[in-house]
C-alpha cells in the first residue's frame, strides 16, 4: 500500500477506529468517543478526508430512526500506517534492532542479552540450514 499521510486529526480518528475494531458511522463515533470535543460536522469532514485518501471505506448503510447513516471501516491498518511512517522517517528494522540492543547493554540486563543471543544464534542456524538445502 502506498504511503498515506495523515493530519493529526485524521490520525486521532484512525486511532479511535482501530481501537473500536468495527465499522462506525459519524453518529456512532460521536456517541462512543466520550473524550472528544469535535462537532458532528467536523467529524464528518475528517471522515470524508480519510475516505478520499483511501484510509477508510464505505461499509454499509444503517437505519437510525427515520434516517440512514453511512458506516465506514478502516482499510489502512495500524501496523501499515506506523510502518509507513517509520520508513518515511528513515527508521529501519536494523536501526530499531541497534537501538534496542544498545539499550539492553546500557541497562546491563544480562538475562535479556543472553536470551537475545540465543534467539539470534537460532535464527543464524535456521538461515544456514536453508542455505545448505538450496545447494
PDB file of C-alpha atoms in Angstrom:
ATOM      1  CA  UNK A   1       0.000   0.000   0.000  1.00  0.00           C
ATOM      2  CA  UNK A   2       1.296   3.463  -0.876  1.00  0.00           C
ATOM      3  CA  UNK A   3       2.136   5.912   1.889  1.00  0.00           C
ATOM      4  CA  UNK A   4      -0.954   7.748   3.158  1.00  0.00           C
ATOM      5  CA  UNK A   5      -0.032  10.948   5.018  1.00  0.00           C
ATOM      6  CA  UNK A   6      -2.475  11.772   7.819  1.00  0.00           C
ATOM      7  CA  UNK A   7      -3.056  15.031   9.647  1.00  0.00           C
ATOM      8  CA  UNK A   8      -3.101  14.969  13.462  1.00  0.00           C
ATOM      9  CA  UNK A   9      -6.925  14.967  13.451  1.00  0.00           C
ATOM     10  CA  UNK A  10      -7.085  12.172  10.870  1.00  0.00           C
ATOM     11  CA  UNK A  11      -4.582  10.129  12.865  1.00  0.00           C
ATOM     12  CA  UNK A  12      -6.610  10.722  16.037  1.00  0.00           C
ATOM     13  CA  UNK A  13      -9.789   9.442  14.359  1.00  0.00           C
ATOM     14  CA  UNK A  14      -7.955   6.462  12.862  1.00  0.00           C
ATOM     15  CA  UNK A  15      -6.623   5.567  16.321  1.00  0.00           C
ATOM     16  CA  UNK A  16     -10.190   5.614  17.627  1.00  0.00           C
ATOM     17  CA  UNK A  17     -11.466   3.459  14.743  1.00  0.00           C
ATOM     18  CA  UNK A  18      -8.632   0.949  15.205  1.00  0.00           C
ATOM     19  CA  UNK A  19      -9.432   0.722  18.915  1.00  0.00           C
ATOM     20  CA  UNK A  20     -13.134   0.122  18.210  1.00  0.00           C
ATOM     21  CA  UNK A  21     -12.347  -2.596  15.684  1.00  0.00           C
ATOM     22  CA  UNK A  22     -15.659  -2.349  13.831  1.00  0.00           C
ATOM     23  CA  UNK A  23     -17.339  -0.161  11.186  1.00  0.00           C
ATOM     24  CA  UNK A  24     -18.883   3.025  12.600  1.00  0.00           C
ATOM     25  CA  UNK A  25     -20.981   5.954  11.394  1.00  0.00           C
ATOM     26  CA  UNK A  26     -20.317   9.600  12.292  1.00  0.00           C
ATOM     27  CA  UNK A  27     -23.176   9.435  14.819  1.00  0.00           C
ATOM     28  CA  UNK A  28     -21.764   6.306  16.436  1.00  0.00           C
ATOM     29  CA  UNK A  29     -18.329   7.901  16.634  1.00  0.00           C
ATOM     30  CA  UNK A  30     -19.844  10.942  18.357  1.00  0.00           C
ATOM     31  CA  UNK A  31     -21.743   8.741  20.824  1.00  0.00           C
ATOM     32  CA  UNK A  32     -18.854   6.393  21.648  1.00  0.00           C
ATOM     33  CA  UNK A  33     -15.965   8.873  21.711  1.00  0.00           C
ATOM     34  CA  UNK A  34     -16.618  10.486  25.088  1.00  0.00           C
ATOM     35  CA  UNK A  35     -13.366  12.454  25.451  1.00  0.00           C
ATOM     36  CA  UNK A  36     -13.629  14.067  22.018  1.00  0.00           C
ATOM     37  CA  UNK A  37     -14.923  17.625  21.634  1.00  0.00           C
ATOM     38  CA  UNK A  38     -15.339  17.595  17.841  1.00  0.00           C
ATOM     39  CA  UNK A  39     -18.631  18.690  16.351  1.00  0.00           C
ATOM     40  CA  UNK A  40     -20.559  16.208  14.220  1.00  0.00           C
ATOM     41  CA  UNK A  41     -19.804  18.382  11.189  1.00  0.00           C
ATOM     42  CA  UNK A  42     -16.047  18.329  11.861  1.00  0.00           C
ATOM     43  CA  UNK A  43     -16.153  14.563  12.396  1.00  0.00           C
ATOM     44  CA  UNK A  44     -17.873  14.172   9.005  1.00  0.00           C
ATOM     45  CA  UNK A  45     -15.198  16.374   7.385  1.00  0.00           C
ATOM     46  CA  UNK A  46     -12.420  14.182   8.785  1.00  0.00           C
ATOM     47  CA  UNK A  47     -14.275  11.034   7.675  1.00  0.00           C
ATOM     48  CA  UNK A  48     -14.637  12.470   4.157  1.00  0.00           C
ATOM     49  CA  UNK A  49     -10.929  13.323   4.060  1.00  0.00           C
ATOM     50  CA  UNK A  50      -9.911   9.841   5.235  1.00  0.00           C
ATOM     51  CA  UNK A  51     -12.205   8.271   2.641  1.00  0.00           C
ATOM     52  CA  UNK A  52     -10.687  10.402  -0.149  1.00  0.00           C
ATOM     53  CA  UNK A  53      -7.194   9.344   0.942  1.00  0.00           C
ATOM     54  CA  UNK A  54      -8.186   5.665   0.935  1.00  0.00           C
ATOM     55  CA  UNK A  55      -7.582   5.126   4.664  1.00  0.00           C
ATOM     56  CA  UNK A  56     -11.240   4.172   5.266  1.00  0.00           C
ATOM     57  CA  UNK A  57     -14.045   2.985   3.022  1.00  0.00           C
ATOM     58  CA  UNK A  58     -17.841   2.883   2.962  1.00  0.00           C
ATOM     59  CA  UNK A  59     -19.081  -0.306   4.626  1.00  0.00           C
ATOM     60  CA  UNK A  60     -22.897  -0.135   4.760  1.00  0.00           C
ATOM     61  CA  UNK A  61     -25.978   1.968   5.473  1.00  0.00           C
ATOM     62  CA  UNK A  62     -27.512   1.823   8.918  1.00  0.00           C
ATOM     63  CA  UNK A  63     -31.017   2.973   9.712  1.00  0.00           C
ATOM     64  CA  UNK A  64     -31.275   5.202  12.764  1.00  0.00           C
ATOM     65  CA  UNK A  65     -34.857   6.302  13.281  1.00  0.00           C
ATOM     66  CA  UNK A  66     -36.088   7.897  10.061  1.00  0.00           C
ATOM     67  CA  UNK A  67     -32.600   8.469   8.654  1.00  0.00           C
ATOM     68  CA  UNK A  68     -29.805   6.341   7.299  1.00  0.00           C
ATOM     69  CA  UNK A  69     -26.201   6.688   8.380  1.00  0.00           C
ATOM     70  CA  UNK A  70     -23.186   5.560   6.404  1.00  0.00           C
ATOM     71  CA  UNK A  71     -20.790   3.290   8.271  1.00  0.00           C
ATOM     72  CA  UNK A  72     -17.103   3.236   7.480  1.00  0.00           C
ATOM     73  CA  UNK A  73     -14.352   0.719   8.147  1.00  0.00           C
ATOM     74  CA  UNK A  74     -10.600   1.105   8.110  1.00  0.00           C
ATOM     75  CA  UNK A  75      -8.651  -0.002   5.059  1.00  0.00           C
ATOM     76  CA  UNK A  76      -5.289   1.143   6.377  1.00  0.00           C
ATOM     77  CA  UNK A  77      -4.240  -0.961   9.359  1.00  0.00           C
ATOM     78  CA  UNK A  78      -2.473   0.486  12.384  1.00  0.00           C
ATOM     79  CA  UNK A  79       0.581  -1.652  11.563  1.00  0.00           C
ATOM     80  CA  UNK A  80       0.711  -0.460   7.941  1.00  0.00           C
ATOM     81  CA  UNK A  81       0.378   3.180   8.947  1.00  0.00           C
ATOM     82  CA  UNK A  82       3.084   3.158  11.605  1.00  0.00           C
ATOM     83  CA  UNK A  83       5.371   1.038   9.434  1.00  0.00           C
ATOM     84  CA  UNK A  84       4.976   3.549   6.579  1.00  0.00           C
ATOM     85  CA  UNK A  85       5.541   6.434   8.979  1.00  0.00           C
ATOM     86  CA  UNK A  86       8.697   4.852  10.394  1.00  0.00           C
ATOM     87  CA  UNK A  87      10.144   4.094   6.945  1.00  0.00           C
ATOM     88  CA  UNK A  88       9.228   7.574   5.745  1.00  0.00           C
ATOM     89  CA  UNK A  89      11.271   8.981   8.643  1.00  0.00           C
ATOM     90  CA  UNK A  90      14.258   6.739   7.952  1.00  0.00           C
ATOM     91  CA  UNK A  91      13.648   4.184  10.688  1.00  0.00           C
ATOM     92  CA  UNK A  92      14.551   0.668   9.588  1.00  0.00           C
ATOM     93  CA  UNK A  93      14.373  -2.682  11.342  1.00  0.00           C
ATOM     94  CA  UNK A  94      18.175  -2.653  11.537  1.00  0.00           C
ATOM     95  CA  UNK A  95      18.190   0.728  13.268  1.00  0.00           C
ATOM     96  CA  UNK A  96      15.469  -0.345  15.711  1.00  0.00           C
ATOM     97  CA  UNK A  97      17.430  -3.511  16.499  1.00  0.00           C
ATOM     98  CA  UNK A  98      20.607  -1.493  17.091  1.00  0.00           C
ATOM     99  CA  UNK A  99      18.817   0.897  19.438  1.00  0.00           C
ATOM    100  CA  UNK A 100      17.181  -1.937  21.402  1.00  0.00           C
ATOM    101  CA  UNK A 101      20.480  -3.817  21.688  1.00  0.00           C
ATOM    102  CA  UNK A 102      22.293  -0.680  22.838  1.00  0.00           C
ATOM    103  CA  UNK A 103      19.566  -0.060  25.440  1.00  0.00           C
ATOM    104  CA  UNK A 104      19.948  -3.622  26.758  1.00  0.00           C
ATOM    105  CA  UNK A 105      23.713  -3.204  27.055  1.00  0.00           C
ATOM    106  CA  UNK A 106      23.297   0.157  28.806  1.00  0.00           C
ATOM    107  CA  UNK A 107      20.821  -1.326  31.292  1.00  0.00           C
ATOM    108  CA  UNK A 108      23.214  -4.165  31.951  1.00  0.00           C
ATOM    109  CA  UNK A 109      20.426  -6.747  31.773  1.00  0.00           C
ATOM    110  CA  UNK A 110      22.465  -9.925  31.305  1.00  0.00           C
ATOM    111  CA  UNK A 111      19.433 -12.243  31.104  1.00  0.00           C
ATOM    112  CA  UNK A 112      17.850 -10.237  28.250  1.00  0.00           C
ATOM    113  CA  UNK A 113      21.170 -10.153  26.385  1.00  0.00           C
ATOM    114  CA  UNK A 114      21.638 -13.924  26.826  1.00  0.00           C
ATOM    115  CA  UNK A 115      18.088 -14.516  25.558  1.00  0.00           C
ATOM    116  CA  UNK A 116      18.727 -12.263  22.552  1.00  0.00           C
ATOM    117  CA  UNK A 117      21.994 -14.036  21.741  1.00  0.00           C
ATOM    118  CA  UNK A 118      20.274 -17.455  21.877  1.00  0.00           C
ATOM    119  CA  UNK A 119      17.473 -16.191  19.648  1.00  0.00           C
ATOM    120  CA  UNK A 120      19.938 -14.758  17.113  1.00  0.00           C
ATOM    121  CA  UNK A 121      22.002 -17.957  17.129  1.00  0.00           C
ATOM    122  CA  UNK A 122      18.823 -19.923  16.397  1.00  0.00           C
ATOM    123  CA  UNK A 123      17.978 -17.605  13.504  1.00  0.00           C
ATOM    124  CA  UNK A 124      21.508 -17.957  12.100  1.00  0.00           C
ATOM    125  CA  UNK A 125      21.292 -21.769  12.307  1.00  0.00           C
ATOM    126  CA  UNK A 126      17.915 -21.711  10.504  1.00  0.00           C
ATOM    127  CA  UNK A 127      19.342 -19.471   7.785  1.00  0.00           C
ATOM    128  CA  UNK A 128      22.386 -21.714   7.300  1.00  0.00           C
ATOM    129  CA  UNK A 129      20.187 -24.832   7.155  1.00  0.00           C
ATOM    130  CA  UNK A 130      18.031 -23.252   4.438  1.00  0.00           C
ATOM    131  CA  UNK A 131      21.154 -22.131   2.572  1.00  0.00           C
ATOM    132  CA  UNK A 132      22.577 -25.695   2.728  1.00  0.00           C
ATOM    133  CA  UNK A 133      19.277 -27.135   1.448  1.00  0.00           C
ATOM    134  CA  UNK A 134      19.357 -24.751  -1.520  1.00  0.00           C
ATOM    135  CA  UNK A 135      22.721 -26.110  -2.684  1.00  0.00           C
TER     136      UNK A 135
END
